[in-house]
């Protein structure tokens, strides 16, 4: 049977391909990249949750001391490993972000969940993901996600169409693809505020164009 995780197939790469991005999402990606490059310049260590095809591993390796990428799609772990095999300060492991305590053996200064990685995880695992982040990330987590509005939904629908994904239904800010192959979620800011505060993070937000928002959690525990 075909995998129901779109990122376990080549098809999953379409959503990581700039050529498929409508204008609003191109702007979101460009502002996201500039934001992360600026804020992670000179960082000691970084955990990239949902590293996908490794674009940030490659982009940030020259400015960050050490990076660990984690992804639960084995297919993309292999793509990332190939892309970074000449970068000695980058490592990539296969695993689920809800299991950080069994995957990690040391803490990291920062973590990123870029390009709506958070919206690719079912909400049931979010409490475990945020609990793990509060234990394993010393300073700050950077979560980039979609804003919730009709205009952003229109951009998202253009993206899925360009990627060749067929949308089965839309439920609020959640888009369910045909055959249950993928569900892409987006959440309002107060959803993150609760998750962050209940795990001892304070929150700041920054707009990433009209489509995206960077949610920054500052760990109050360390
Ligand atoms: C939209 S892609 C973003 C990829 C990358 N962060 C980027 O900015 O190009 C989302 C990624 O999150 C990964 N992912 C989703 N749920 C995950 C989980 N529970 N644990 C680890 N990775 C996960 C997917 O396999 C996919 O590679």
JSON list of C-alpha atoms and ligand atoms in Angstrom, two decimals:
[
{"chain": "A", "resi": 1, "resn": "UNK", "atom": "CA", "xyz": [0.00, 0.00, 0.00]},
{"chain": "A", "resi": 2, "resn": "UNK", "atom": "CA", "xyz": [1.21, 3.53, -0.73]},
{"chain": "A", "resi": 3, "resn": "UNK", "atom": "CA", "xyz": [2.53, 5.38, 2.31]},
{"chain": "A", "resi": 4, "resn": "UNK", "atom": "CA", "xyz": [0.07, 7.86, 3.84]},
{"chain": "A", "resi": 5, "resn": "UNK", "atom": "CA", "xyz": [2.95, 10.15, 4.88]},
{"chain": "A", "resi": 6, "resn": "UNK", "atom": "CA", "xyz": [3.49, 12.42, 1.91]},
{"chain": "A", "resi": 7, "resn": "UNK", "atom": "CA", "xyz": [7.08, 13.12, 3.07]},
{"chain": "A", "resi": 8, "resn": "UNK", "atom": "CA", "xyz": [7.96, 9.45, 2.67]},
{"chain": "A", "resi": 9, "resn": "UNK", "atom": "CA", "xyz": [7.56, 9.88, -1.09]},
{"chain": "A", "resi": 10, "resn": "UNK", "atom": "CA", "xyz": [9.21, 12.00, -3.76]},
{"chain": "A", "resi": 11, "resn": "UNK", "atom": "CA", "xyz": [5.88, 13.83, -3.98]},
{"chain": "A", "resi": 12, "resn": "UNK", "atom": "CA", "xyz": [6.66, 15.39, -0.60]},
{"chain": "A", "resi": 13, "resn": "UNK", "atom": "CA", "xyz": [9.58, 17.30, -2.16]},
{"chain": "A", "resi": 14, "resn": "UNK", "atom": "CA", "xyz": [7.11, 19.41, -4.19]},
{"chain": "A", "resi": 15, "resn": "UNK", "atom": "CA", "xyz": [6.16, 21.45, -1.12]},
{"chain": "A", "resi": 16, "resn": "UNK", "atom": "CA", "xyz": [9.87, 22.16, -0.51]},
{"chain": "A", "resi": 17, "resn": "UNK", "atom": "CA", "xyz": [10.39, 23.42, -4.08]},
{"chain": "A", "resi": 18, "resn": "UNK", "atom": "CA", "xyz": [10.41, 27.23, -4.52]},
{"chain": "A", "resi": 19, "resn": "UNK", "atom": "CA", "xyz": [9.14, 26.91, -8.07]},
{"chain": "A", "resi": 20, "resn": "UNK", "atom": "CA", "xyz": [5.77, 25.83, -6.70]},
{"chain": "A", "resi": 21, "resn": "UNK", "atom": "CA", "xyz": [5.37, 28.83, -4.40]},
{"chain": "A", "resi": 22, "resn": "UNK", "atom": "CA", "xyz": [2.75, 31.46, -5.16]},
{"chain": "A", "resi": 23, "resn": "UNK", "atom": "CA", "xyz": [3.85, 35.07, -4.55]},
{"chain": "A", "resi": 24, "resn": "UNK", "atom": "CA", "xyz": [2.70, 35.35, -0.93]},
{"chain": "A", "resi": 25, "resn": "UNK", "atom": "CA", "xyz": [4.49, 32.13, 0.03]},
{"chain": "A", "resi": 26, "resn": "UNK", "atom": "CA", "xyz": [7.66, 33.19, -1.83]},
{"chain": "A", "resi": 27, "resn": "UNK", "atom": "CA", "xyz": [7.66, 36.31, 0.31]},
{"chain": "A", "resi": 28, "resn": "UNK", "atom": "CA", "xyz": [7.03, 34.25, 3.49]},
{"chain": "A", "resi": 29, "resn": "UNK", "atom": "CA", "xyz": [10.00, 31.97, 2.69]},
{"chain": "A", "resi": 30, "resn": "UNK", "atom": "CA", "xyz": [12.35, 34.85, 1.83]},
{"chain": "A", "resi": 31, "resn": "UNK", "atom": "CA", "xyz": [11.51, 36.71, 5.07]},
{"chain": "A", "resi": 32, "resn": "UNK", "atom": "CA", "xyz": [11.74, 33.47, 7.11]},
{"chain": "A", "resi": 33, "resn": "UNK", "atom": "CA", "xyz": [15.22, 32.73, 5.74]},
{"chain": "A", "resi": 34, "resn": "UNK", "atom": "CA", "xyz": [16.48, 36.27, 6.41]},
{"chain": "A", "resi": 35, "resn": "UNK", "atom": "CA", "xyz": [15.04, 36.13, 9.95]},
{"chain": "A", "resi": 36, "resn": "UNK", "atom": "CA", "xyz": [16.65, 32.80, 10.81]},
{"chain": "A", "resi": 37, "resn": "UNK", "atom": "CA", "xyz": [20.01, 33.74, 9.29]},
{"chain": "A", "resi": 38, "resn": "UNK", "atom": "CA", "xyz": [20.06, 36.96, 11.31]},
{"chain": "A", "resi": 39, "resn": "UNK", "atom": "CA", "xyz": [18.97, 35.42, 14.62]},
{"chain": "A", "resi": 40, "resn": "UNK", "atom": "CA", "xyz": [21.13, 32.29, 14.42]},
{"chain": "A", "resi": 41, "resn": "UNK", "atom": "CA", "xyz": [24.34, 33.98, 13.27]},
{"chain": "A", "resi": 42, "resn": "UNK", "atom": "CA", "xyz": [27.10, 32.84, 15.66]},
{"chain": "A", "resi": 43, "resn": "UNK", "atom": "CA", "xyz": [24.89, 30.33, 17.52]},
{"chain": "A", "resi": 44, "resn": "UNK", "atom": "CA", "xyz": [26.71, 27.59, 19.40]},
{"chain": "A", "resi": 45, "resn": "UNK", "atom": "CA", "xyz": [24.27, 24.76, 18.61]},
{"chain": "A", "resi": 46, "resn": "UNK", "atom": "CA", "xyz": [20.94, 24.23, 16.88]},
{"chain": "A", "resi": 47, "resn": "UNK", "atom": "CA", "xyz": [18.34, 21.50, 16.76]},
{"chain": "A", "resi": 48, "resn": "UNK", "atom": "CA", "xyz": [16.34, 21.57, 13.54]},
{"chain": "A", "resi": 49, "resn": "UNK", "atom": "CA", "xyz": [13.08, 19.73, 14.04]},
{"chain": "A", "resi": 50, "resn": "UNK", "atom": "CA", "xyz": [11.55, 18.55, 10.75]},
{"chain": "A", "resi": 51, "resn": "UNK", "atom": "CA", "xyz": [14.68, 19.33, 8.70]},
{"chain": "A", "resi": 52, "resn": "UNK", "atom": "CA", "xyz": [13.02, 18.14, 5.46]},
{"chain": "A", "resi": 53, "resn": "UNK", "atom": "CA", "xyz": [15.38, 18.16, 2.49]},
{"chain": "A", "resi": 54, "resn": "UNK", "atom": "CA", "xyz": [18.09, 19.92, 4.51]},
{"chain": "A", "resi": 55, "resn": "UNK", "atom": "CA", "xyz": [17.86, 23.42, 3.04]},
{"chain": "A", "resi": 56, "resn": "UNK", "atom": "CA", "xyz": [18.38, 25.07, 6.45]},
{"chain": "A", "resi": 57, "resn": "UNK", "atom": "CA", "xyz": [21.06, 22.58, 7.47]},
{"chain": "A", "resi": 58, "resn": "UNK", "atom": "CA", "xyz": [23.06, 23.68, 4.43]},
{"chain": "A", "resi": 59, "resn": "UNK", "atom": "CA", "xyz": [22.22, 27.39, 4.76]},
{"chain": "A", "resi": 60, "resn": "UNK", "atom": "CA", "xyz": [22.99, 27.64, 8.48]},
{"chain": "A", "resi": 61, "resn": "UNK", "atom": "CA", "xyz": [26.05, 25.35, 8.67]},
{"chain": "A", "resi": 62, "resn": "UNK", "atom": "CA", "xyz": [28.48, 28.22, 7.87]},
{"chain": "A", "resi": 63, "resn": "UNK", "atom": "CA", "xyz": [27.12, 30.42, 10.69]},
{"chain": "A", "resi": 64, "resn": "UNK", "atom": "CA", "xyz": [26.21, 27.91, 13.46]},
{"chain": "A", "resi": 65, "resn": "UNK", "atom": "CA", "xyz": [28.72, 25.84, 15.47]},
{"chain": "A", "resi": 66, "resn": "UNK", "atom": "CA", "xyz": [26.86, 22.55, 15.35]},
{"chain": "A", "resi": 67, "resn": "UNK", "atom": "CA", "xyz": [23.48, 21.45, 13.94]},
{"chain": "A", "resi": 68, "resn": "UNK", "atom": "CA", "xyz": [21.39, 18.34, 14.49]},
{"chain": "A", "resi": 69, "resn": "UNK", "atom": "CA", "xyz": [18.52, 17.78, 12.05]},
{"chain": "A", "resi": 70, "resn": "UNK", "atom": "CA", "xyz": [15.67, 15.44, 12.98]},
{"chain": "A", "resi": 71, "resn": "UNK", "atom": "CA", "xyz": [12.95, 14.25, 10.65]},
{"chain": "A", "resi": 72, "resn": "UNK", "atom": "CA", "xyz": [10.45, 11.43, 10.90]},
{"chain": "A", "resi": 73, "resn": "UNK", "atom": "CA", "xyz": [10.36, 10.81, 7.14]},
{"chain": "A", "resi": 74, "resn": "UNK", "atom": "CA", "xyz": [13.18, 8.39, 6.37]},
{"chain": "A", "resi": 75, "resn": "UNK", "atom": "CA", "xyz": [13.05, 9.43, 2.72]},
{"chain": "A", "resi": 76, "resn": "UNK", "atom": "CA", "xyz": [13.86, 13.06, 3.61]},
{"chain": "A", "resi": 77, "resn": "UNK", "atom": "CA", "xyz": [16.48, 12.05, 6.20]},
{"chain": "A", "resi": 78, "resn": "UNK", "atom": "CA", "xyz": [18.35, 10.40, 3.34]},
{"chain": "A", "resi": 79, "resn": "UNK", "atom": "CA", "xyz": [17.95, 13.48, 1.11]},
{"chain": "A", "resi": 80, "resn": "UNK", "atom": "CA", "xyz": [19.26, 15.70, 3.96]},
{"chain": "A", "resi": 81, "resn": "UNK", "atom": "CA", "xyz": [22.18, 13.39, 4.70]},
{"chain": "A", "resi": 82, "resn": "UNK", "atom": "CA", "xyz": [23.26, 13.41, 1.04]},
{"chain": "A", "resi": 83, "resn": "UNK", "atom": "CA", "xyz": [22.98, 17.17, 0.86]},
{"chain": "A", "resi": 84, "resn": "UNK", "atom": "CA", "xyz": [25.10, 17.72, 3.98]},
{"chain": "A", "resi": 85, "resn": "UNK", "atom": "CA", "xyz": [27.59, 14.84, 3.87]},
{"chain": "A", "resi": 86, "resn": "UNK", "atom": "CA", "xyz": [30.48, 17.28, 3.31]},
{"chain": "A", "resi": 87, "resn": "UNK", "atom": "CA", "xyz": [29.47, 19.49, 6.27]},
{"chain": "A", "resi": 88, "resn": "UNK", "atom": "CA", "xyz": [31.31, 18.19, 9.37]},
{"chain": "A", "resi": 89, "resn": "UNK", "atom": "CA", "xyz": [29.23, 20.25, 11.84]},
{"chain": "A", "resi": 90, "resn": "UNK", "atom": "CA", "xyz": [25.88, 18.81, 10.63]},
{"chain": "A", "resi": 91, "resn": "UNK", "atom": "CA", "xyz": [24.30, 15.54, 11.68]},
{"chain": "A", "resi": 92, "resn": "UNK", "atom": "CA", "xyz": [20.88, 14.16, 10.71]},
{"chain": "A", "resi": 93, "resn": "UNK", "atom": "CA", "xyz": [18.84, 11.57, 12.58]},
{"chain": "A", "resi": 94, "resn": "UNK", "atom": "CA", "xyz": [15.58, 9.79, 11.92]},
{"chain": "A", "resi": 95, "resn": "UNK", "atom": "CA", "xyz": [13.02, 10.26, 14.67]},
{"chain": "A", "resi": 96, "resn": "UNK", "atom": "CA", "xyz": [9.77, 11.78, 15.84]},
{"chain": "A", "resi": 97, "resn": "UNK", "atom": "CA", "xyz": [9.85, 15.19, 17.54]},
{"chain": "A", "resi": 98, "resn": "UNK", "atom": "CA", "xyz": [7.51, 13.88, 20.23]},
{"chain": "A", "resi": 99, "resn": "UNK", "atom": "CA", "xyz": [10.32, 11.59, 21.48]},
{"chain": "A", "resi": 100, "resn": "UNK", "atom": "CA", "xyz": [13.15, 14.08, 22.05]},
{"chain": "A", "resi": 101, "resn": "UNK", "atom": "CA", "xyz": [14.15, 12.49, 25.37]},
{"chain": "A", "resi": 102, "resn": "UNK", "atom": "CA", "xyz": [14.91, 9.18, 23.71]},
{"chain": "A", "resi": 103, "resn": "UNK", "atom": "CA", "xyz": [16.66, 10.82, 20.72]},
{"chain": "A", "resi": 104, "resn": "UNK", "atom": "CA", "xyz": [18.97, 13.35, 22.39]},
{"chain": "A", "resi": 105, "resn": "UNK", "atom": "CA", "xyz": [21.87, 13.05, 24.79]},
{"chain": "A", "resi": 106, "resn": "UNK", "atom": "CA", "xyz": [22.68, 16.74, 25.29]},
{"chain": "A", "resi": 107, "resn": "UNK", "atom": "CA", "xyz": [20.94, 20.11, 25.21]},
{"chain": "A", "resi": 108, "resn": "UNK", "atom": "CA", "xyz": [21.02, 22.64, 22.33]},
{"chain": "A", "resi": 109, "resn": "UNK", "atom": "CA", "xyz": [21.15, 26.43, 22.49]},
{"chain": "A", "resi": 110, "resn": "UNK", "atom": "CA", "xyz": [18.37, 26.98, 19.96]},
{"chain": "A", "resi": 111, "resn": "UNK", "atom": "CA", "xyz": [15.75, 24.99, 18.00]},
{"chain": "A", "resi": 112, "resn": "UNK", "atom": "CA", "xyz": [13.86, 25.73, 14.80]},
{"chain": "A", "resi": 113, "resn": "UNK", "atom": "CA", "xyz": [10.61, 24.36, 13.39]},
{"chain": "A", "resi": 114, "resn": "UNK", "atom": "CA", "xyz": [10.63, 26.13, 10.02]},
{"chain": "A", "resi": 115, "resn": "UNK", "atom": "CA", "xyz": [8.17, 26.36, 7.09]},
{"chain": "A", "resi": 116, "resn": "UNK", "atom": "CA", "xyz": [5.12, 25.21, 9.06]},
{"chain": "A", "resi": 117, "resn": "UNK", "atom": "CA", "xyz": [6.75, 22.03, 10.35]},
{"chain": "A", "resi": 118, "resn": "UNK", "atom": "CA", "xyz": [4.51, 22.49, 13.40]},
{"chain": "A", "resi": 119, "resn": "UNK", "atom": "CA", "xyz": [1.45, 22.43, 11.09]},
{"chain": "A", "resi": 120, "resn": "UNK", "atom": "CA", "xyz": [2.62, 19.11, 9.63]},
{"chain": "A", "resi": 121, "resn": "UNK", "atom": "CA", "xyz": [2.38, 17.42, 13.02]},
{"chain": "A", "resi": 122, "resn": "UNK", "atom": "CA", "xyz": [-0.95, 16.28, 14.38]},
{"chain": "A", "resi": 123, "resn": "UNK", "atom": "CA", "xyz": [-1.98, 18.48, 17.36]},
{"chain": "A", "resi": 124, "resn": "UNK", "atom": "CA", "xyz": [-2.17, 15.41, 19.65]},
{"chain": "A", "resi": 125, "resn": "UNK", "atom": "CA", "xyz": [1.64, 15.29, 19.78]},
{"chain": "A", "resi": 126, "resn": "UNK", "atom": "CA", "xyz": [2.17, 19.02, 20.43]},
{"chain": "A", "resi": 127, "resn": "UNK", "atom": "CA", "xyz": [2.17, 18.74, 24.25]},
{"chain": "A", "resi": 128, "resn": "UNK", "atom": "CA", "xyz": [4.97, 16.12, 24.10]},
{"chain": "A", "resi": 129, "resn": "UNK", "atom": "CA", "xyz": [6.91, 18.16, 21.50]},
{"chain": "A", "resi": 130, "resn": "UNK", "atom": "CA", "xyz": [6.79, 21.35, 23.59]},
{"chain": "A", "resi": 131, "resn": "UNK", "atom": "CA", "xyz": [7.59, 19.51, 26.84]},
{"chain": "A", "resi": 132, "resn": "UNK", "atom": "CA", "xyz": [10.65, 18.01, 25.12]},
{"chain": "A", "resi": 133, "resn": "UNK", "atom": "CA", "xyz": [11.71, 21.39, 23.73]},
{"chain": "A", "resi": 134, "resn": "UNK", "atom": "CA", "xyz": [11.52, 22.95, 27.20]},
{"chain": "A", "resi": 135, "resn": "UNK", "atom": "CA", "xyz": [13.90, 20.24, 28.51]},
{"chain": "A", "resi": 136, "resn": "UNK", "atom": "CA", "xyz": [16.38, 20.08, 25.62]},
{"chain": "A", "resi": 137, "resn": "UNK", "atom": "CA", "xyz": [16.62, 23.67, 24.32]},
{"chain": "A", "resi": 138, "resn": "UNK", "atom": "CA", "xyz": [18.47, 26.12, 26.54]},
{"chain": "A", "resi": 139, "resn": "UNK", "atom": "CA", "xyz": [17.53, 29.52, 25.17]},
{"chain": "A", "resi": 140, "resn": "UNK", "atom": "CA", "xyz": [15.05, 29.99, 22.36]},
{"chain": "A", "resi": 141, "resn": "UNK", "atom": "CA", "xyz": [12.84, 28.12, 19.92]},
{"chain": "A", "resi": 142, "resn": "UNK", "atom": "CA", "xyz": [11.82, 29.56, 16.55]},
{"chain": "A", "resi": 143, "resn": "UNK", "atom": "CA", "xyz": [8.53, 28.31, 15.14]},
{"chain": "A", "resi": 144, "resn": "UNK", "atom": "CA", "xyz": [7.48, 29.57, 11.73]},
{"chain": "A", "resi": 145, "resn": "UNK", "atom": "CA", "xyz": [3.90, 28.93, 10.71]},
{"chain": "A", "resi": 146, "resn": "UNK", "atom": "CA", "xyz": [1.04, 30.25, 8.59]},
{"chain": "A", "resi": 147, "resn": "UNK", "atom": "CA", "xyz": [-1.08, 33.15, 9.70]},
{"chain": "A", "resi": 148, "resn": "UNK", "atom": "CA", "xyz": [-4.80, 32.33, 9.86]},
{"chain": "A", "resi": 149, "resn": "UNK", "atom": "CA", "xyz": [-6.82, 34.36, 7.33]},
{"chain": "A", "resi": 150, "resn": "UNK", "atom": "CA", "xyz": [-8.85, 33.85, 4.14]},
{"chain": "A", "resi": 151, "resn": "UNK", "atom": "CA", "xyz": [-6.09, 35.48, 2.06]},
{"chain": "A", "resi": 152, "resn": "UNK", "atom": "CA", "xyz": [-3.49, 33.04, 3.44]},
{"chain": "A", "resi": 153, "resn": "UNK", "atom": "CA", "xyz": [-5.80, 30.08, 2.81]},
{"chain": "A", "resi": 154, "resn": "UNK", "atom": "CA", "xyz": [-6.04, 31.18, -0.84]},
{"chain": "A", "resi": 155, "resn": "UNK", "atom": "CA", "xyz": [-2.20, 31.17, -1.09]},
{"chain": "A", "resi": 156, "resn": "UNK", "atom": "CA", "xyz": [-2.03, 27.74, 0.56]},
{"chain": "A", "resi": 157, "resn": "UNK", "atom": "CA", "xyz": [-4.58, 26.34, -1.89]},
{"chain": "A", "resi": 158, "resn": "UNK", "atom": "CA", "xyz": [-2.56, 27.71, -4.83]},
{"chain": "A", "resi": 159, "resn": "UNK", "atom": "CA", "xyz": [0.55, 26.00, -3.38]},
{"chain": "A", "resi": 160, "resn": "UNK", "atom": "CA", "xyz": [-1.16, 22.61, -3.04]},
{"chain": "A", "resi": 161, "resn": "UNK", "atom": "CA", "xyz": [-2.51, 22.90, -6.58]},
{"chain": "A", "resi": 162, "resn": "UNK", "atom": "CA", "xyz": [0.98, 23.78, -7.91]},
{"chain": "A", "resi": 163, "resn": "UNK", "atom": "CA", "xyz": [2.35, 20.74, -6.05]},
{"chain": "A", "resi": 164, "resn": "UNK", "atom": "CA", "xyz": [-0.23, 18.44, -7.64]},
{"chain": "A", "resi": 165, "resn": "UNK", "atom": "CA", "xyz": [-1.92, 17.66, -4.30]},
{"chain": "A", "resi": 166, "resn": "UNK", "atom": "CA", "xyz": [-5.68, 17.25, -4.46]},
{"chain": "A", "resi": 167, "resn": "UNK", "atom": "CA", "xyz": [-7.57, 18.83, -1.59]},
{"chain": "A", "resi": 168, "resn": "UNK", "atom": "CA", "xyz": [-10.34, 16.70, -0.17]},
{"chain": "A", "resi": 169, "resn": "UNK", "atom": "CA", "xyz": [-11.76, 19.18, 2.36]},
{"chain": "A", "resi": 170, "resn": "UNK", "atom": "CA", "xyz": [-11.05, 22.31, 4.37]},
{"chain": "A", "resi": 171, "resn": "UNK", "atom": "CA", "xyz": [-12.01, 22.52, 8.01]},
{"chain": "A", "resi": 172, "resn": "UNK", "atom": "CA", "xyz": [-11.28, 25.98, 9.43]},
{"chain": "A", "resi": 173, "resn": "UNK", "atom": "CA", "xyz": [-7.53, 26.42, 8.92]},
{"chain": "A", "resi": 174, "resn": "UNK", "atom": "CA", "xyz": [-6.94, 22.72, 8.39]},
{"chain": "A", "resi": 175, "resn": "UNK", "atom": "CA", "xyz": [-6.56, 21.34, 4.84]},
{"chain": "A", "resi": 176, "resn": "UNK", "atom": "CA", "xyz": [-7.09, 17.62, 4.32]},
{"chain": "A", "resi": 177, "resn": "UNK", "atom": "CA", "xyz": [-5.64, 16.13, 1.13]},
{"chain": "A", "resi": 178, "resn": "UNK", "atom": "CA", "xyz": [-7.21, 13.41, -0.93]},
{"chain": "A", "resi": 179, "resn": "UNK", "atom": "CA", "xyz": [-6.72, 9.79, 0.21]},
{"chain": "A", "resi": 180, "resn": "UNK", "atom": "CA", "xyz": [-5.66, 10.96, 3.69]},
{"chain": "A", "resi": 181, "resn": "UNK", "atom": "CA", "xyz": [-2.13, 11.49, 2.28]},
{"chain": "A", "resi": 182, "resn": "UNK", "atom": "CA", "xyz": [-1.55, 14.68, 4.20]},
{"chain": "A", "resi": 183, "resn": "UNK", "atom": "CA", "xyz": [-3.22, 17.12, 6.56]},
{"chain": "A", "resi": 184, "resn": "UNK", "atom": "CA", "xyz": [-1.80, 20.63, 6.86]},
{"chain": "A", "resi": 185, "resn": "UNK", "atom": "CA", "xyz": [-2.82, 22.54, 9.97]},
{"chain": "A", "resi": 186, "resn": "UNK", "atom": "CA", "xyz": [-2.55, 26.19, 10.95]},
{"chain": "A", "resi": 187, "resn": "UNK", "atom": "CA", "xyz": [-3.38, 27.61, 14.37]},
{"chain": "A", "resi": 188, "resn": "UNK", "atom": "CA", "xyz": [-4.17, 31.01, 15.85]},
{"chain": "A", "resi": 189, "resn": "UNK", "atom": "CA", "xyz": [-1.48, 32.72, 17.96]},
{"chain": "A", "resi": 190, "resn": "UNK", "atom": "CA", "xyz": [-3.29, 32.11, 21.27]},
{"chain": "A", "resi": 191, "resn": "UNK", "atom": "CA", "xyz": [-2.98, 28.36, 20.64]},
{"chain": "A", "resi": 192, "resn": "UNK", "atom": "CA", "xyz": [0.82, 28.71, 20.75]},
{"chain": "A", "resi": 193, "resn": "UNK", "atom": "CA", "xyz": [0.70, 31.11, 23.67]},
{"chain": "A", "resi": 194, "resn": "UNK", "atom": "CA", "xyz": [-0.96, 28.46, 25.84]},
{"chain": "A", "resi": 195, "resn": "UNK", "atom": "CA", "xyz": [1.37, 25.68, 24.72]},
{"chain": "A", "resi": 196, "resn": "UNK", "atom": "CA", "xyz": [4.46, 27.83, 25.28]},
{"chain": "A", "resi": 197, "resn": "UNK", "atom": "CA", "xyz": [3.44, 29.29, 28.61]},
{"chain": "A", "resi": 198, "resn": "UNK", "atom": "CA", "xyz": [2.43, 25.92, 30.03]},
{"chain": "A", "resi": 199, "resn": "UNK", "atom": "CA", "xyz": [5.97, 24.73, 29.20]},
{"chain": "A", "resi": 200, "resn": "UNK", "atom": "CA", "xyz": [7.78, 27.72, 30.75]},
{"chain": "A", "resi": 201, "resn": "UNK", "atom": "CA", "xyz": [8.45, 29.70, 27.56]},
{"chain": "A", "resi": 202, "resn": "UNK", "atom": "CA", "xyz": [7.62, 33.37, 27.16]},
{"chain": "A", "resi": 203, "resn": "UNK", "atom": "CA", "xyz": [6.44, 34.29, 23.64]},
{"chain": "A", "resi": 204, "resn": "UNK", "atom": "CA", "xyz": [7.22, 36.97, 21.05]},
{"chain": "A", "resi": 205, "resn": "UNK", "atom": "CA", "xyz": [5.84, 37.09, 17.48]},
{"chain": "A", "resi": 206, "resn": "UNK", "atom": "CA", "xyz": [7.12, 38.62, 14.23]},
{"chain": "A", "resi": 207, "resn": "UNK", "atom": "CA", "xyz": [5.24, 38.82, 10.93]},
{"chain": "A", "resi": 208, "resn": "UNK", "atom": "CA", "xyz": [6.87, 36.99, 8.01]},
{"chain": "A", "resi": 209, "resn": "UNK", "atom": "CA", "xyz": [5.14, 38.78, 5.13]},
{"chain": "A", "resi": 210, "resn": "UNK", "atom": "CA", "xyz": [1.34, 38.47, 5.12]},
{"chain": "A", "resi": 211, "resn": "UNK", "atom": "CA", "xyz": [1.36, 34.65, 5.05]},
{"chain": "A", "resi": 212, "resn": "UNK", "atom": "CA", "xyz": [3.70, 33.72, 7.86]},
{"chain": "A", "resi": 213, "resn": "UNK", "atom": "CA", "xyz": [4.48, 34.42, 11.47]},
{"chain": "A", "resi": 214, "resn": "UNK", "atom": "CA", "xyz": [7.59, 33.61, 13.52]},
{"chain": "A", "resi": 215, "resn": "UNK", "atom": "CA", "xyz": [6.74, 32.56, 17.03]},
{"chain": "A", "resi": 216, "resn": "UNK", "atom": "CA", "xyz": [9.74, 32.85, 19.33]},
{"chain": "A", "resi": 217, "resn": "UNK", "atom": "CA", "xyz": [9.67, 31.01, 22.64]},
{"chain": "A", "resi": 218, "resn": "UNK", "atom": "CA", "xyz": [12.20, 32.08, 25.29]},
{"chain": "A", "resi": 219, "resn": "UNK", "atom": "CA", "xyz": [12.93, 29.31, 27.75]},
{"chain": "A", "resi": 220, "resn": "UNK", "atom": "CA", "xyz": [12.50, 30.60, 31.32]},
{"chain": "A", "resi": 221, "resn": "UNK", "atom": "CA", "xyz": [13.80, 27.36, 32.88]},
{"chain": "A", "resi": 222, "resn": "UNK", "atom": "CA", "xyz": [17.49, 27.60, 31.99]},
{"chain": "B", "resi": 1, "resn": "LIG", "atom": "C1", "xyz": [6.92, 21.54, 5.46]},
{"chain": "B", "resi": 1, "resn": "LIG", "atom": "S1", "xyz": [8.28, 20.51, 5.79]},
{"chain": "B", "resi": 1, "resn": "LIG", "atom": "C2", "xyz": [9.50, 21.69, 6.31]},
{"chain": "B", "resi": 1, "resn": "LIG", "atom": "C3", "xyz": [10.90, 21.24, 6.08]},
{"chain": "B", "resi": 1, "resn": "LIG", "atom": "C4", "xyz": [12.02, 22.18, 6.54]},
{"chain": "B", "resi": 1, "resn": "LIG", "atom": "N1", "xyz": [11.85, 22.57, 7.94]},
{"chain": "B", "resi": 1, "resn": "LIG", "atom": "C5", "xyz": [12.11, 23.42, 5.68]},
{"chain": "B", "resi": 1, "resn": "LIG", "atom": "O1", "xyz": [11.91, 24.52, 6.23]},
{"chain": "B", "resi": 1, "resn": "LIG", "atom": "O2", "xyz": [12.40, 23.32, 4.48]},
{"chain": "B", "resi": 1, "resn": "LIG", "atom": "C6", "xyz": [7.82, 19.70, 7.32]},
{"chain": "B", "resi": 1, "resn": "LIG", "atom": "C7", "xyz": [8.80, 18.63, 7.75]},
{"chain": "B", "resi": 1, "resn": "LIG", "atom": "O3", "xyz": [8.46, 18.19, 9.08]},
{"chain": "B", "resi": 1, "resn": "LIG", "atom": "C8", "xyz": [8.64, 16.78, 9.16]},
{"chain": "B", "resi": 1, "resn": "LIG", "atom": "N2", "xyz": [7.85, 16.28, 10.30]},
{"chain": "B", "resi": 1, "resn": "LIG", "atom": "C9", "xyz": [6.50, 16.30, 10.42]},
{"chain": "B", "resi": 1, "resn": "LIG", "atom": "N3", "xyz": [6.14, 15.77, 11.60]},
{"chain": "B", "resi": 1, "resn": "LIG", "atom": "C10", "xyz": [7.28, 15.43, 12.24]},
{"chain": "B", "resi": 1, "resn": "LIG", "atom": "C11", "xyz": [7.55, 14.82, 13.51]},
{"chain": "B", "resi": 1, "resn": "LIG", "atom": "N4", "xyz": [6.57, 14.46, 14.33]},
{"chain": "B", "resi": 1, "resn": "LIG", "atom": "N5", "xyz": [8.84, 14.64, 13.86]},
{"chain": "B", "resi": 1, "resn": "LIG", "atom": "C12", "xyz": [9.85, 14.99, 13.03]},
{"chain": "B", "resi": 1, "resn": "LIG", "atom": "N6", "xyz": [9.65, 15.54, 11.81]},
{"chain": "B", "resi": 1, "resn": "LIG", "atom": "C13", "xyz": [8.39, 15.76, 11.42]},
{"chain": "B", "resi": 1, "resn": "LIG", "atom": "C14", "xyz": [8.19, 16.29, 7.79]},
{"chain": "B", "resi": 1, "resn": "LIG", "atom": "O4", "xyz": [8.68, 14.99, 7.50]},
{"chain": "B", "resi": 1, "resn": "LIG", "atom": "C15", "xyz": [8.77, 17.37, 6.89]},
{"chain": "B", "resi": 1, "resn": "LIG", "atom": "O5", "xyz": [10.09, 17.09, 6.51]}
]
